[in-house]
CSV table of C-alpha atoms in Angstrom, one decimal:
chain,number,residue,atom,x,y,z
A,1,UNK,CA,-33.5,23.9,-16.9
A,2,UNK,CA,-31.9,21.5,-14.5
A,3,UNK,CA,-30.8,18.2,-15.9
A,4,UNK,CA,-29.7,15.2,-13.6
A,5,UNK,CA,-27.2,12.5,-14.3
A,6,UNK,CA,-28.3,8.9,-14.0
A,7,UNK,CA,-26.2,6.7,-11.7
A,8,UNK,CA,-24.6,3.4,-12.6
A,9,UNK,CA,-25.4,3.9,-16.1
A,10,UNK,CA,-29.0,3.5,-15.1
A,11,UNK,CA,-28.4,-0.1,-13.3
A,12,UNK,CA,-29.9,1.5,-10.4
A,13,UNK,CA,-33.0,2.2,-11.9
A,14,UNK,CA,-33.2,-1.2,-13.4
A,15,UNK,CA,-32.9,-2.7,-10.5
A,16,UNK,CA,-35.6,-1.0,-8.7
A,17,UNK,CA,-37.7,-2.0,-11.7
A,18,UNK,CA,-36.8,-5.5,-11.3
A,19,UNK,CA,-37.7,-5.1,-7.2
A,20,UNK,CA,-40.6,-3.7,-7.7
A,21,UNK,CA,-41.7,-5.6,-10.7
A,22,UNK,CA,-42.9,-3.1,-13.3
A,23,UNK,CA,-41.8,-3.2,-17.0
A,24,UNK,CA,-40.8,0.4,-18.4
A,25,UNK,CA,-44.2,0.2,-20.4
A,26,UNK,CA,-45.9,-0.3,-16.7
A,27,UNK,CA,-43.3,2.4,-15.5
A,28,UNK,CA,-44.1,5.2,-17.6
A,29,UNK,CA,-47.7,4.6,-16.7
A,30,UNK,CA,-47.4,4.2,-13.1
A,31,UNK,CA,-45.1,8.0,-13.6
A,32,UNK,CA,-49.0,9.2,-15.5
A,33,UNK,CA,-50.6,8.1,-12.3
A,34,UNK,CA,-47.8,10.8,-9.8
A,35,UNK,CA,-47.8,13.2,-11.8
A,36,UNK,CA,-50.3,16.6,-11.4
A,37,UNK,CA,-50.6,16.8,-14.6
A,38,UNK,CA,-51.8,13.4,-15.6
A,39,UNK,CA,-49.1,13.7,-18.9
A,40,UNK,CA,-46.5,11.4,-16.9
A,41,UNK,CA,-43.3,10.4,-19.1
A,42,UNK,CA,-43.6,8.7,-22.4
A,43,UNK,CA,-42.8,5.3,-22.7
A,44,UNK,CA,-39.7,6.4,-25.1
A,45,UNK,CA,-38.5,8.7,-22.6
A,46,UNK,CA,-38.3,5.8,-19.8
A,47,UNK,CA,-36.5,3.4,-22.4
A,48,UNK,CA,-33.9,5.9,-22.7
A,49,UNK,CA,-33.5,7.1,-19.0
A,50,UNK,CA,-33.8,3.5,-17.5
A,51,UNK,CA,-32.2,1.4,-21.0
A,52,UNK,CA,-28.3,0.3,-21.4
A,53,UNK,CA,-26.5,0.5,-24.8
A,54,UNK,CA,-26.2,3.4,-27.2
A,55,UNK,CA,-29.9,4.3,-27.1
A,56,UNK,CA,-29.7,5.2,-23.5
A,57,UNK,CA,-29.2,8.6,-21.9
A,58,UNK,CA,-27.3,9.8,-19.1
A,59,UNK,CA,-29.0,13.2,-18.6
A,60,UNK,CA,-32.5,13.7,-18.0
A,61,UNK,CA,-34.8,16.4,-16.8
A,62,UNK,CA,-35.5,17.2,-13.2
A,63,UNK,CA,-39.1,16.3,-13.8
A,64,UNK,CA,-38.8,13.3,-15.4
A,65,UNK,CA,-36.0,12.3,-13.3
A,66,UNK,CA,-38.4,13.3,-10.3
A,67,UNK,CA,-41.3,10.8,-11.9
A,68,UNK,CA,-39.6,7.9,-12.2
A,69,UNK,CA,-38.5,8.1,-8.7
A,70,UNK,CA,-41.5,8.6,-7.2
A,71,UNK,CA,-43.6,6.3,-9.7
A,72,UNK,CA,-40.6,3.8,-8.5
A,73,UNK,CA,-41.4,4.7,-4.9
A,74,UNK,CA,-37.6,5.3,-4.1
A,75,UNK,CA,-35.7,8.5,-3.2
A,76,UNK,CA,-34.1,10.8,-5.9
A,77,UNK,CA,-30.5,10.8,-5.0
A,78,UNK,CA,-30.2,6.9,-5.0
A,79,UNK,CA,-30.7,7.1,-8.9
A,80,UNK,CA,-29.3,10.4,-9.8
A,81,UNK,CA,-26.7,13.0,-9.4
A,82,UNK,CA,-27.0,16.7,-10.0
A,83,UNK,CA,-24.0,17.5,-12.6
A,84,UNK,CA,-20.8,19.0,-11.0
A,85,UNK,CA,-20.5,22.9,-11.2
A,86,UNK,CA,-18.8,24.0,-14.4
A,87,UNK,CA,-16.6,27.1,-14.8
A,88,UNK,CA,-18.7,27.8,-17.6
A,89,UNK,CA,-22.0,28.5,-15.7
A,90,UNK,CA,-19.6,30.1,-12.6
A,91,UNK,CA,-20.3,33.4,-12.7
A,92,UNK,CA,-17.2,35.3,-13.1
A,93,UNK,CA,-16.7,39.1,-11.9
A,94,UNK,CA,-13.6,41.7,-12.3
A,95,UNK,CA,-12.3,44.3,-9.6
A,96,UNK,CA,-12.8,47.2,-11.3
A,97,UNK,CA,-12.1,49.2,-8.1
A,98,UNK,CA,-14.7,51.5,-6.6
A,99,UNK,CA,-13.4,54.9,-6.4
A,100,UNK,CA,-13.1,57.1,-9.2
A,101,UNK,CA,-9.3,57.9,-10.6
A,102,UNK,CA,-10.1,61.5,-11.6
């Protein structure tokens, strides 16, 4: 599953919260009201995602990351950042040659 980095330590987020005046109690709500499944994010989850200080998060899933923005009314990408590619995950192949020695 896709996680997505939060930008400016969530300020970002915070600040569209403050623009558009909604608490994160309001805000995990209004993320009940976009979603197609009527589950939304819970109210813990928001504290983390948009919070400062060592309860916050700086990874979150695509979907939740995805309901905030739209319950926030704002695009994706100005709040988060997909993570850089890691060698880990880069798929790695050997040249094994394709003829036969024999």
């Amino acid at each position: 599953m896709t996680d997505l980095i939060r930008k400016g330590e969530g300020q970002p987020l915070r600040d569209a919260m403050k623009r558009r005046g909604v608490t994160q109690v309001e805000l995990a709500a209004k993320t009940k009201a976009v979603d197609v499944r009527g589950r939304g994010v819970s109210i813990a989850t928001v504290i983390k995602v948009t919070g400062s200080g060592r309860t916050a998060v700086e990874r979150c899933r695509l979907r939740t990351a995805w309901l905030i923005a739209t319950a926030l009314d704002e695009p994706l990408q100005q709040h988060f950042d997909m993570p850089s590619v890691s060698t880990d995950t880069v798929e790695r192949c050997k040249d094994h040659g394709d003829s036969d020695p024999r």
